[in-house]
Amino acid sequence: MKRHKRHLFWILPTVLVLVGWLGVNPLCESALEDYLREKVRSQNASGGMSLSYEDLDLDVFSQKFTLHNLSASPVSDTAAHAFRNLKVNRATIHGIGLSNFLWNKAIEVHQIRLDSVQITLKKMPRVTRHDQHTPPASHPMLPDSLQLPGLTGVSLGAFEMESFGLLVLGPEALDTVAYFRGDQVRLEGVGLRQAVKDNPTFIPDISNMAFEMGRQQYVVSDGLYAVGFDQLRYDAAARNLQINQFSYAPAVGPDTLASAYRYSYERYTVGFNRMEMREVRLLPLFTQGSLHINTIALDSLKAEIFRDKSLPYDTGKHANLPVQALEKLRFPVQVDSLLLTNAYLRYAESLPDTEQQVSVDFQDFQGEFLNIHTAELAAENPDPLRLSLNTNLLGAIPVSLRVDLPYGSTAVHLSGSTRGSSRLANLNPTVYPAMNMRFTGGTLNGMEFRASGNTHHLHGELTMLYTDLDVTFLNQDHETKKTLSWAVNALVKHSNPNRRGRTVVGTMETERVPYKGLGNFIWKAIQSGVVNSLNPVGKHHRE
């Protein structure tokens, strides 16, 4: 009898534990289900967010639960949100302290794994002429707070995404502006903290966030171009973002790309080894819709641009210069400096009715772009957008260039010079066949120029120093114009300054072609100064 009592003494607790084990899981699942279904809601400054899911699976003893077909979207479809919706096929949360949730109403999570994430954003419309007097509004991209009634604390661990997509829609209709897909994303250090003690409002805390992506490939611009990189990492504590081995190139062949355009277009191939963004402040991006970056440093940028001029120009199009383009952007961005080191730039264009090309190579390109501002930040900025460049033109002629473009103004100021001596024949790939002339002899000993104007007109002076000049002019069939070549070589001074020390200073003067950009504007101004310096009857004076 005593033996049976001893067995009963052990069996009864075991049965009670087993019953508890079988009962706790559905009890906790039901409690969590009720809480998520009835209590969770979020809102941002301009409206609330709606959360929903189809099913929930909970495993108390492995401290894991899974939400199926999770989605989030704004309650009202207003223009105040760039964020449209978020869809997650499966969200698995590991390492939940359920006892802490049940007794203390605090959530602690070790890991959140998201599978098949789809985010949809809407590109905000441009300001129309009727509302240009109103400063462009900022648009939060994510909710800036969450209402979590009954909770006292939220501690989040690491996020992992196995597959995700980002869809950007047009402002007017459901047209796709861009689509990105990626894999293997890890996010950690994100938390939620109470805005005020004993208040259900929680705000995101990303002060210790670290975000990392592996190799990614995206297709943009209606499938014409592909963007990729090997690694991206952001460290919120250091405010540093780094991208390695970036590429942007056509995703289709030249003929397919050309068939997508009615007018003359540019084909881009761009890549760099490394880009580092320093002092990147992401929280204002999510909560206020603005972005501030102290420095963007680009190492080993390689950019090749080809202008196809076999098609006509869209003469009805007006190409904005950089400041005007930045001012019209609705998204507020401030970049204090953009630095280029060890860059290479090649620009080439086909000439109408000919198989020839004009090409310019800039090697060992070092650049500094200062005071980059958009939207209302541009209108408020007293300092000009400044471009300072140092490079080797065609690998042989050291060139420096500075361009100042004040915000809130149409003014344009530029100056530049070459250093050292080089053969004038090194310029032939640039001046021929664009100017139908070729240097057959001579040495360039330096060039200085300075011009000012506005978005329509530039005027200035160019001083070109040379010795032993000899030029050949060609006709449209690329045959030598012997008479003109002889006359110019007979009349033009073979050296500048001449034997008496007097220097010819050429006039720089050009009208901008409205549908062409800043590069063409600057080049045409310099070209006019070179022509006026060499032309015996050109606009110039002697000093």
Coordinates of C-alpha atoms in Angstrom, one line a residue:
M1 CA 0.0 0.0 0.0
K2 CA 2.8 2.4 0.9
R3 CA 4.4 1.5 -2.4
H4 CA 1.4 2.6 -4.4
K5 CA 1.2 5.8 -2.5
R6 CA 4.8 6.6 -3.4
H7 CA 4.0 6.0 -7.1
L8 CA 0.9 8.2 -6.8
F9 CA 3.0 10.9 -5.2
W10 CA 5.2 11.1 -8.3
I11 CA 2.5 10.4 -10.9
L12 CA 0.2 13.2 -9.8
P13 CA 2.8 16.0 -10.3
T14 CA 3.8 14.5 -13.6
V15 CA 0.2 14.5 -14.8
L16 CA -0.3 18.1 -13.6
V17 CA 2.9 19.2 -15.5
L18 CA 1.7 17.4 -18.6
V19 CA -1.7 19.0 -18.4
G20 CA -0.1 22.4 -17.9
W21 CA 2.2 21.8 -20.8
L22 CA -0.7 20.9 -23.0
G23 CA -2.8 23.9 -21.8
V24 CA -0.2 26.7 -21.6
N25 CA 0.5 26.7 -25.4
P26 CA -3.1 27.3 -26.5
L27 CA -3.7 29.6 -23.6
C28 CA -0.8 31.8 -24.5
E29 CA -1.6 31.6 -28.2
S30 CA -5.1 32.7 -27.5
A31 CA -3.9 35.6 -25.3
L32 CA -1.4 36.8 -27.9
E33 CA -4.0 36.3 -30.7
D34 CA -6.5 38.5 -28.8
Y35 CA -3.9 41.1 -28.1
L36 CA -2.7 41.4 -31.7
R37 CA -6.2 41.3 -33.2
E38 CA -7.7 43.9 -30.9
K39 CA -5.0 46.1 -29.5
V40 CA -2.2 46.7 -32.0
R41 CA -2.5 49.9 -34.0
S42 CA 0.0 52.4 -35.3
Q43 CA -0.1 55.9 -36.5
N44 CA 2.1 58.7 -37.8
A45 CA 1.8 62.4 -37.8
S46 CA -0.5 62.5 -40.8
G47 CA -2.7 59.5 -40.2
G48 CA -2.9 56.0 -38.8
M49 CA -1.5 52.7 -40.0
S50 CA -3.5 49.5 -40.4
L51 CA -2.0 46.1 -39.5
S52 CA -3.4 42.7 -40.4
Y53 CA -2.4 39.1 -40.7
E54 CA -4.2 35.8 -41.6
D55 CA -2.9 33.3 -39.1
L56 CA -0.7 32.9 -36.0
D57 CA 1.3 29.8 -34.9
L58 CA 2.8 29.8 -31.4
D59 CA 5.2 27.4 -29.7
V60 CA 5.6 28.4 -26.1
F61 CA 8.4 26.1 -25.2
S62 CA 10.7 26.9 -28.1
Q63 CA 9.7 30.6 -27.6
K64 CA 8.7 31.1 -31.2
F65 CA 5.6 32.3 -33.0
T66 CA 4.9 32.9 -36.7
L67 CA 2.6 35.3 -38.4
H68 CA 1.4 34.4 -41.9
N69 CA 0.5 37.0 -44.6
L70 CA 1.3 40.0 -42.6
S71 CA 0.4 43.4 -44.1
A72 CA 0.5 47.1 -43.2
S73 CA -0.8 50.2 -45.0
P74 CA -2.1 53.7 -44.3
V75 CA -5.6 53.9 -43.0
S76 CA -6.5 56.6 -45.5
D77 CA -5.2 56.8 -49.1
T78 CA -3.9 60.4 -48.8
A79 CA -1.1 62.2 -50.5
A80 CA 0.6 62.6 -47.1
H81 CA 2.3 59.2 -47.4
A82 CA 5.0 58.0 -49.7
F83 CA 4.6 54.6 -48.0
R84 CA 1.8 52.6 -49.6
N85 CA 2.0 49.1 -48.1
L86 CA 4.1 46.4 -46.7
K87 CA 3.4 42.6 -47.3
V88 CA 5.3 39.8 -45.6
N89 CA 4.6 36.2 -46.5
R90 CA 5.9 34.8 -43.2
A91 CA 7.2 36.5 -40.1
T92 CA 8.9 34.3 -37.6
I93 CA 9.8 35.7 -34.2
H94 CA 12.3 33.7 -32.1
G95 CA 13.3 34.0 -28.4
I96 CA 10.2 35.6 -27.0
G97 CA 10.0 36.1 -23.3
L98 CA 6.4 35.1 -23.0
S99 CA 6.3 35.0 -19.2
N100 CA 7.6 38.6 -19.2
F101 CA 4.8 39.5 -21.7
L102 CA 2.1 37.8 -19.6
W103 CA 3.1 39.2 -16.2
N104 CA 5.0 42.5 -17.0
K105 CA 3.4 43.4 -20.4
A106 CA 6.9 43.8 -21.8
I107 CA 8.1 42.2 -25.1
E108 CA 11.6 40.9 -25.6
V109 CA 12.5 39.4 -28.9
H110 CA 15.8 37.7 -29.9
Q111 CA 15.3 37.4 -33.6
I112 CA 12.7 38.3 -36.3
R113 CA 13.0 36.5 -39.6
L114 CA 11.0 37.8 -42.6
D115 CA 10.4 35.8 -45.8
S116 CA 9.2 37.3 -49.0
V117 CA 8.9 40.9 -48.1
Q118 CA 7.3 43.4 -50.5
I119 CA 7.3 47.2 -49.9
T120 CA 5.4 49.6 -52.1
L121 CA 6.2 53.3 -52.2
K122 CA 4.6 56.0 -54.2
K123 CA 6.6 58.7 -55.9
M124 CA 5.3 62.0 -54.8
P125 CA 4.0 64.4 -57.6
R126 CA 6.0 67.5 -58.5
V127 CA 4.8 70.9 -57.5
T128 CA 2.7 72.5 -60.1
R129 CA 2.8 76.1 -61.2
H130 CA -0.3 76.9 -59.2
D131 CA 1.3 75.9 -55.9
Q132 CA 4.9 76.9 -56.5
H133 CA 4.5 79.6 -53.9
T134 CA 4.0 76.9 -51.2
P135 CA 7.2 75.2 -50.0
P136 CA 7.3 71.5 -51.0
A137 CA 6.2 69.3 -48.1
S138 CA 8.2 66.5 -46.6
H139 CA 6.6 63.1 -46.7
P140 CA 7.4 60.6 -43.9
M141 CA 8.3 57.2 -45.4
L142 CA 7.5 55.2 -42.4
P143 CA 5.2 55.7 -39.3
D144 CA 7.0 57.7 -36.7
S145 CA 5.2 56.1 -33.7
L146 CA 3.3 53.0 -32.7
Q147 CA 0.4 52.8 -30.3
L148 CA 0.8 49.6 -28.2
P149 CA -1.8 49.8 -25.4
G150 CA -1.0 47.7 -22.4
L151 CA 2.7 47.3 -23.0
T152 CA 5.4 48.7 -20.8
G153 CA 8.5 48.0 -23.0
V154 CA 9.6 46.5 -26.3
S155 CA 13.1 45.1 -26.9
L156 CA 13.8 43.8 -30.5
G157 CA 16.7 41.7 -31.6
A158 CA 18.1 41.0 -35.1
F159 CA 16.0 41.2 -38.3
E160 CA 16.8 38.9 -41.2
M161 CA 15.1 39.0 -44.6
E162 CA 15.6 36.1 -47.0
S163 CA 13.9 37.7 -50.0
F164 CA 12.5 41.2 -50.5
G165 CA 11.2 43.6 -53.1
L166 CA 10.7 47.3 -53.3
L167 CA 8.2 48.7 -55.8
V168 CA 8.1 52.4 -56.6
L169 CA 4.9 53.6 -58.3
G170 CA 4.3 56.7 -60.3
P171 CA 2.6 59.8 -58.8
E172 CA -0.5 59.8 -61.1
A173 CA -1.3 56.2 -62.0
L174 CA -0.2 52.7 -61.0
D175 CA 2.8 52.8 -63.3
T176 CA 6.0 51.2 -62.1
V177 CA 8.9 53.7 -61.8
A178 CA 11.4 51.2 -60.4
Y179 CA 11.5 47.7 -59.0
F180 CA 14.2 46.2 -56.8
R181 CA 14.8 42.6 -55.6
G182 CA 17.4 41.4 -53.1
D183 CA 18.3 38.6 -50.7
Q184 CA 20.1 38.1 -47.5
V185 CA 19.4 41.3 -45.5
R186 CA 20.3 41.6 -41.9
L187 CA 19.2 44.3 -39.5
E188 CA 20.0 44.6 -35.8
G189 CA 19.9 47.1 -33.0
V190 CA 16.4 48.4 -33.8
G191 CA 14.1 49.0 -30.8
L192 CA 11.0 50.8 -29.6
R193 CA 10.9 53.1 -26.5
Q194 CA 8.1 54.8 -24.8
A195 CA 7.8 58.5 -25.7
V196 CA 6.5 59.2 -22.2
K197 CA 6.5 56.9 -19.2
D198 CA 3.2 55.0 -18.7
N199 CA 2.1 56.1 -22.2
P200 CA 1.2 53.5 -24.9
T201 CA 3.0 55.5 -27.6
F202 CA 6.3 54.0 -28.7
I203 CA 8.8 55.6 -31.0
P204 CA 11.5 53.9 -33.1
D205 CA 15.0 53.8 -31.7
I206 CA 17.6 53.2 -34.4
S207 CA 20.6 54.8 -32.5
N208 CA 22.4 51.4 -32.5
M209 CA 21.1 50.0 -35.7
A210 CA 23.3 48.0 -38.1
F211 CA 22.0 47.1 -41.6
E212 CA 23.8 44.8 -44.0
M213 CA 23.0 43.5 -47.5
G214 CA 24.9 41.0 -49.6
R215 CA 25.1 40.9 -53.4
Q216 CA 22.1 42.6 -55.0
Q217 CA 20.8 43.2 -58.5
Y218 CA 18.0 45.5 -59.3
V219 CA 16.3 46.4 -62.6
V220 CA 15.1 50.0 -63.1
S221 CA 14.0 52.5 -65.8
D222 CA 11.4 50.2 -67.4
G223 CA 13.9 47.3 -67.5
L224 CA 16.5 49.2 -69.6
Y225 CA 19.1 49.4 -66.9
A226 CA 20.4 47.1 -64.1
V227 CA 21.9 48.3 -60.8
G228 CA 24.0 46.0 -58.6
F229 CA 26.5 45.9 -55.8
D230 CA 28.4 43.3 -53.8
Q231 CA 27.9 44.7 -50.3
L232 CA 26.0 47.5 -48.5
R233 CA 26.4 48.2 -44.8
Y234 CA 25.0 51.0 -42.6
D235 CA 26.1 51.6 -39.0
A236 CA 23.8 54.0 -37.2
A237 CA 26.1 54.5 -34.2
A238 CA 28.9 55.6 -36.5
R239 CA 26.4 57.2 -39.0
N240 CA 28.3 55.5 -41.8
L241 CA 27.0 53.9 -44.9
Q242 CA 29.3 51.9 -47.3
I243 CA 28.7 50.3 -50.7
N244 CA 31.2 48.1 -52.4
Q245 CA 31.6 47.2 -56.1
F246 CA 28.6 49.2 -57.5
S247 CA 27.5 49.0 -61.1
Y248 CA 24.9 50.7 -63.3
A249 CA 24.7 49.6 -66.9
P250 CA 22.2 48.8 -69.7
A251 CA 20.3 45.6 -69.1
V252 CA 19.6 45.3 -72.8
G253 CA 21.6 45.4 -76.0
P254 CA 22.4 48.7 -77.8
D255 CA 19.7 48.2 -80.5
T256 CA 17.0 47.4 -77.9
L257 CA 18.0 50.4 -75.9
A258 CA 18.0 52.7 -78.9
S259 CA 14.5 51.5 -79.9
A260 CA 13.2 52.8 -76.6
Y261 CA 13.9 56.4 -77.5
R262 CA 12.3 58.7 -80.1
Y263 CA 14.9 61.4 -79.6
S264 CA 18.7 61.7 -79.1
Y265 CA 19.6 60.0 -75.8
E266 CA 22.6 59.2 -73.6
R267 CA 23.7 55.7 -72.8
Y268 CA 25.4 55.3 -69.3
T269 CA 27.8 52.8 -67.9
V270 CA 28.8 53.6 -64.3
G271 CA 30.7 51.8 -61.6
F272 CA 32.9 52.3 -58.6
N273 CA 34.9 50.3 -56.1
R274 CA 33.7 51.9 -53.0
M275 CA 31.4 54.7 -51.8
E276 CA 31.3 55.8 -48.2
M277 CA 28.7 58.1 -46.8
R278 CA 29.7 59.8 -43.5
E279 CA 27.4 61.3 -40.9
V280 CA 24.2 59.9 -42.5
R281 CA 21.2 60.7 -40.4
L282 CA 18.5 58.1 -41.2
L283 CA 15.9 58.9 -38.5
P284 CA 14.7 62.2 -40.1
L285 CA 14.4 60.2 -43.4
F286 CA 11.9 57.8 -41.8
T287 CA 10.0 60.3 -39.6
Q288 CA 10.3 63.6 -41.5
G289 CA 11.0 62.6 -45.1
S290 CA 14.4 64.5 -45.3
L291 CA 18.0 63.3 -45.5
H292 CA 21.2 64.9 -44.3
I293 CA 24.7 63.5 -45.3
N294 CA 27.9 65.2 -44.3
T295 CA 30.2 63.6 -46.9
I296 CA 29.9 61.2 -49.8
A297 CA 33.3 59.8 -50.8
L298 CA 33.6 57.9 -54.1
D299 CA 36.7 55.9 -54.9
S300 CA 37.6 54.7 -58.4
L301 CA 34.5 55.9 -60.1
K302 CA 34.4 54.9 -63.8
A303 CA 31.7 56.5 -66.0
E304 CA 31.2 56.2 -69.7
I305 CA 28.6 58.3 -71.4
F306 CA 27.6 57.9 -75.1
R307 CA 25.3 60.4 -76.8
D308 CA 23.5 58.9 -79.8
K309 CA 23.0 61.8 -82.2
S310 CA 21.6 59.6 -85.0
L311 CA 18.2 60.5 -83.7
P312 CA 17.0 64.2 -83.6
Y313 CA 17.1 66.2 -80.4
D314 CA 13.8 66.9 -78.6
T315 CA 14.0 70.6 -79.2
G316 CA 10.9 71.2 -77.1
K317 CA 12.6 69.9 -74.0
H318 CA 14.2 72.3 -71.6
A319 CA 17.2 70.8 -69.8
N320 CA 17.6 72.2 -66.3
L321 CA 21.1 73.1 -65.0
P322 CA 22.1 71.4 -61.7
V323 CA 20.8 74.1 -59.3
Q324 CA 17.4 74.4 -61.1
A325 CA 17.1 70.6 -61.1
L326 CA 17.9 70.3 -57.4
E327 CA 15.5 73.1 -56.5
K328 CA 12.6 71.3 -58.3
L329 CA 13.1 68.0 -56.4
R330 CA 10.4 67.6 -53.7
F331 CA 12.5 65.3 -51.5
P332 CA 14.7 67.4 -49.1
V333 CA 18.3 66.3 -49.2
Q334 CA 21.4 68.0 -47.9
V335 CA 24.9 66.8 -48.8
D336 CA 27.7 69.0 -47.6
S337 CA 30.4 67.5 -49.9
L338 CA 30.7 64.9 -52.6
L339 CA 34.3 63.8 -53.1
L340 CA 35.7 61.9 -56.1
T341 CA 39.1 60.2 -56.1
N342 CA 40.9 58.2 -58.8
A343 CA 37.9 58.6 -61.1
Y344 CA 37.7 58.1 -64.9
L345 CA 35.2 59.8 -67.2
R346 CA 34.7 59.2 -70.9
Y347 CA 32.2 61.1 -73.0
A348 CA 31.6 60.3 -76.7
E349 CA 29.0 61.2 -79.2
S350 CA 28.1 60.2 -82.7
L351 CA 28.0 62.8 -85.4
P352 CA 24.9 63.0 -87.6
D353 CA 25.3 61.6 -91.1
T354 CA 28.7 60.1 -90.3
E355 CA 30.2 57.1 -88.6
Q356 CA 32.7 59.3 -86.7
Q357 CA 32.6 60.2 -83.0
V358 CA 33.9 63.0 -80.9
S359 CA 35.3 61.7 -77.6
V360 CA 36.8 63.2 -74.5
D361 CA 38.7 61.2 -71.8
F362 CA 39.2 62.6 -68.3
Q363 CA 41.8 60.5 -66.4
D364 CA 43.0 60.6 -62.8
F365 CA 39.8 62.6 -62.1
Q366 CA 39.6 64.3 -58.7
G367 CA 36.5 66.2 -57.8
E368 CA 34.7 68.1 -55.0
F369 CA 31.1 69.1 -55.1
L370 CA 30.0 71.3 -52.2
N371 CA 26.6 72.4 -50.8
I372 CA 24.3 70.0 -52.6
H373 CA 20.7 70.9 -51.5
T374 CA 17.3 70.1 -52.8
A375 CA 13.7 71.3 -52.3
E376 CA 13.2 74.0 -49.6
L377 CA 16.8 73.3 -48.4
A378 CA 18.1 74.7 -51.6
A379 CA 15.9 77.9 -51.4
E380 CA 17.2 78.6 -47.9
N381 CA 20.9 78.0 -48.7
P382 CA 23.0 81.2 -49.1
D383 CA 26.1 79.3 -50.3
P384 CA 26.4 78.3 -54.0
L385 CA 26.6 74.8 -55.4
R386 CA 30.3 74.5 -56.2
L387 CA 32.0 72.1 -58.5
S388 CA 35.8 71.9 -58.3
L389 CA 37.5 69.4 -60.7
N390 CA 41.1 68.4 -61.4
T391 CA 41.8 65.9 -64.2
N392 CA 44.1 65.0 -67.1
L393 CA 42.3 65.7 -70.4
L394 CA 42.9 62.9 -72.8
G395 CA 45.6 61.6 -70.4
A396 CA 48.0 64.3 -71.4
I397 CA 46.8 67.8 -70.4
P398 CA 46.3 68.6 -66.6
V399 CA 43.1 70.7 -66.3
S400 CA 41.4 72.3 -63.3
L401 CA 37.8 73.7 -63.5
R402 CA 35.6 75.5 -60.9
V403 CA 31.9 76.2 -61.4
D404 CA 29.8 78.2 -59.0
L405 CA 26.0 78.0 -59.3
P406 CA 24.1 80.2 -56.7
Y407 CA 20.8 78.8 -55.4
G408 CA 17.7 81.0 -56.0
S409 CA 19.5 82.5 -59.0
T410 CA 20.2 81.8 -62.7
A411 CA 23.8 83.0 -62.4
V412 CA 26.7 80.8 -63.7
H413 CA 30.4 81.5 -62.9
L414 CA 33.2 79.4 -64.2
S415 CA 37.0 79.5 -64.3
G416 CA 39.8 77.1 -65.1
S417 CA 43.3 76.5 -66.4
T418 CA 45.8 73.9 -67.7
R419 CA 49.1 73.2 -66.1
G420 CA 52.5 72.4 -67.7
S421 CA 53.3 72.0 -71.4
S422 CA 52.0 69.4 -73.8
R423 CA 51.7 68.8 -77.5
L424 CA 48.8 70.6 -79.2
A425 CA 48.2 67.5 -81.2
N426 CA 47.0 65.9 -78.0
L427 CA 43.8 67.9 -78.4
N428 CA 43.0 66.6 -81.8
P429 CA 40.5 63.9 -80.6
T430 CA 38.5 66.7 -79.0
V431 CA 38.8 69.5 -81.7
Y432 CA 38.5 67.1 -84.7
P433 CA 36.0 66.5 -86.1
A434 CA 33.9 68.8 -84.0
M435 CA 35.7 71.9 -85.3
N436 CA 36.9 70.4 -88.6
M437 CA 40.5 71.3 -87.7
R438 CA 43.6 69.5 -86.6
F439 CA 46.8 70.6 -84.9
T440 CA 49.7 69.4 -86.9
G441 CA 52.4 71.1 -84.8
G442 CA 53.0 73.2 -81.7
T443 CA 53.2 73.1 -77.9
L444 CA 50.5 74.2 -75.5
N445 CA 52.2 76.0 -72.6
G446 CA 49.1 76.8 -70.6
M447 CA 45.5 78.1 -70.8
E448 CA 43.4 80.2 -68.4
F449 CA 39.8 81.2 -68.8
R450 CA 37.1 82.9 -66.8
A451 CA 33.5 83.5 -67.7
S452 CA 30.2 84.5 -66.1
G453 CA 26.6 84.8 -67.2
N454 CA 23.3 83.0 -66.6
T455 CA 21.5 79.9 -67.7
H456 CA 21.2 81.4 -71.2
H457 CA 24.5 83.1 -72.0
L458 CA 28.2 83.0 -71.0
H459 CA 30.8 85.7 -71.6
G460 CA 34.4 85.8 -70.6
E461 CA 38.1 85.7 -71.7
L462 CA 40.5 82.9 -72.5
T463 CA 44.3 83.1 -72.7
M464 CA 46.0 80.3 -74.7
L465 CA 49.8 80.2 -74.6
Y466 CA 51.6 78.2 -77.3
T467 CA 54.6 78.0 -79.5
D468 CA 55.3 76.7 -83.0
L469 CA 51.6 76.5 -83.9
D470 CA 50.6 74.7 -87.1
V471 CA 47.0 73.8 -88.0
T472 CA 45.2 72.1 -90.8
F473 CA 41.5 72.7 -91.7
L474 CA 39.3 70.0 -93.3
N475 CA 36.1 70.0 -95.3
Q476 CA 33.1 67.8 -94.8
D477 CA 34.7 65.0 -96.7
H478 CA 37.7 65.2 -94.3
E479 CA 40.0 66.5 -97.1
T480 CA 42.5 69.2 -96.4
K481 CA 41.4 72.8 -97.2
K482 CA 44.9 73.8 -98.4
T483 CA 44.1 77.4 -99.2
L484 CA 42.4 78.1 -95.8
S485 CA 45.1 76.1 -93.9
W486 CA 47.8 78.1 -95.7
A487 CA 46.1 81.4 -95.0
V488 CA 45.6 80.7 -91.3
N489 CA 49.1 79.5 -90.8
A490 CA 50.4 82.6 -92.6
L491 CA 48.3 85.0 -90.6
V492 CA 48.0 83.4 -87.2
K493 CA 50.9 84.1 -84.9
H494 CA 52.9 80.9 -84.4
S495 CA 53.5 81.8 -80.8
N496 CA 51.5 83.5 -78.0
P497 CA 52.9 85.7 -76.6
N498 CA 54.7 86.9 -79.7
R499 CA 58.3 88.0 -79.9
R500 CA 57.4 91.4 -78.5
G501 CA 55.8 89.8 -75.5
R502 CA 52.2 90.7 -76.4
T503 CA 49.6 88.1 -75.7
V504 CA 46.3 87.5 -77.6
V505 CA 43.3 87.1 -75.2
G506 CA 40.3 85.5 -76.9
T507 CA 36.7 86.3 -76.1
M508 CA 34.5 83.5 -74.7
E509 CA 30.9 83.9 -75.8
T510 CA 28.2 81.5 -76.3
E511 CA 24.4 81.1 -76.2
R512 CA 23.2 78.0 -74.5
V513 CA 21.1 75.5 -76.4
P514 CA 18.0 75.1 -74.2
Y515 CA 17.7 71.3 -74.5
K516 CA 21.4 70.7 -73.7
G517 CA 23.1 70.5 -70.3
L518 CA 25.8 72.2 -68.3
G519 CA 28.7 70.2 -69.9
N520 CA 27.8 71.3 -73.4
F521 CA 27.3 74.9 -72.2
I522 CA 30.8 75.0 -70.7
W523 CA 32.5 73.2 -73.6
K524 CA 30.9 75.6 -76.1
A525 CA 32.1 78.6 -74.1
I526 CA 35.7 77.3 -74.0
Q527 CA 35.6 76.3 -77.7
S528 CA 34.6 79.9 -78.6
G529 CA 37.6 81.3 -76.7
V530 CA 40.0 78.9 -78.5
V531 CA 38.6 79.7 -81.9
N532 CA 38.7 83.5 -81.2
S533 CA 42.3 83.1 -80.0
L534 CA 43.4 81.4 -83.2
N535 CA 41.2 83.1 -85.8
P536 CA 43.0 86.2 -87.2
V537 CA 39.6 87.9 -87.5
G538 CA 38.1 86.5 -84.3
K539 CA 37.1 88.4 -81.3
H540 CA 40.2 89.0 -79.2
H541 CA 42.5 91.7 -77.9
R542 CA 46.2 91.9 -77.1
E543 CA 47.8 92.6 -73.7

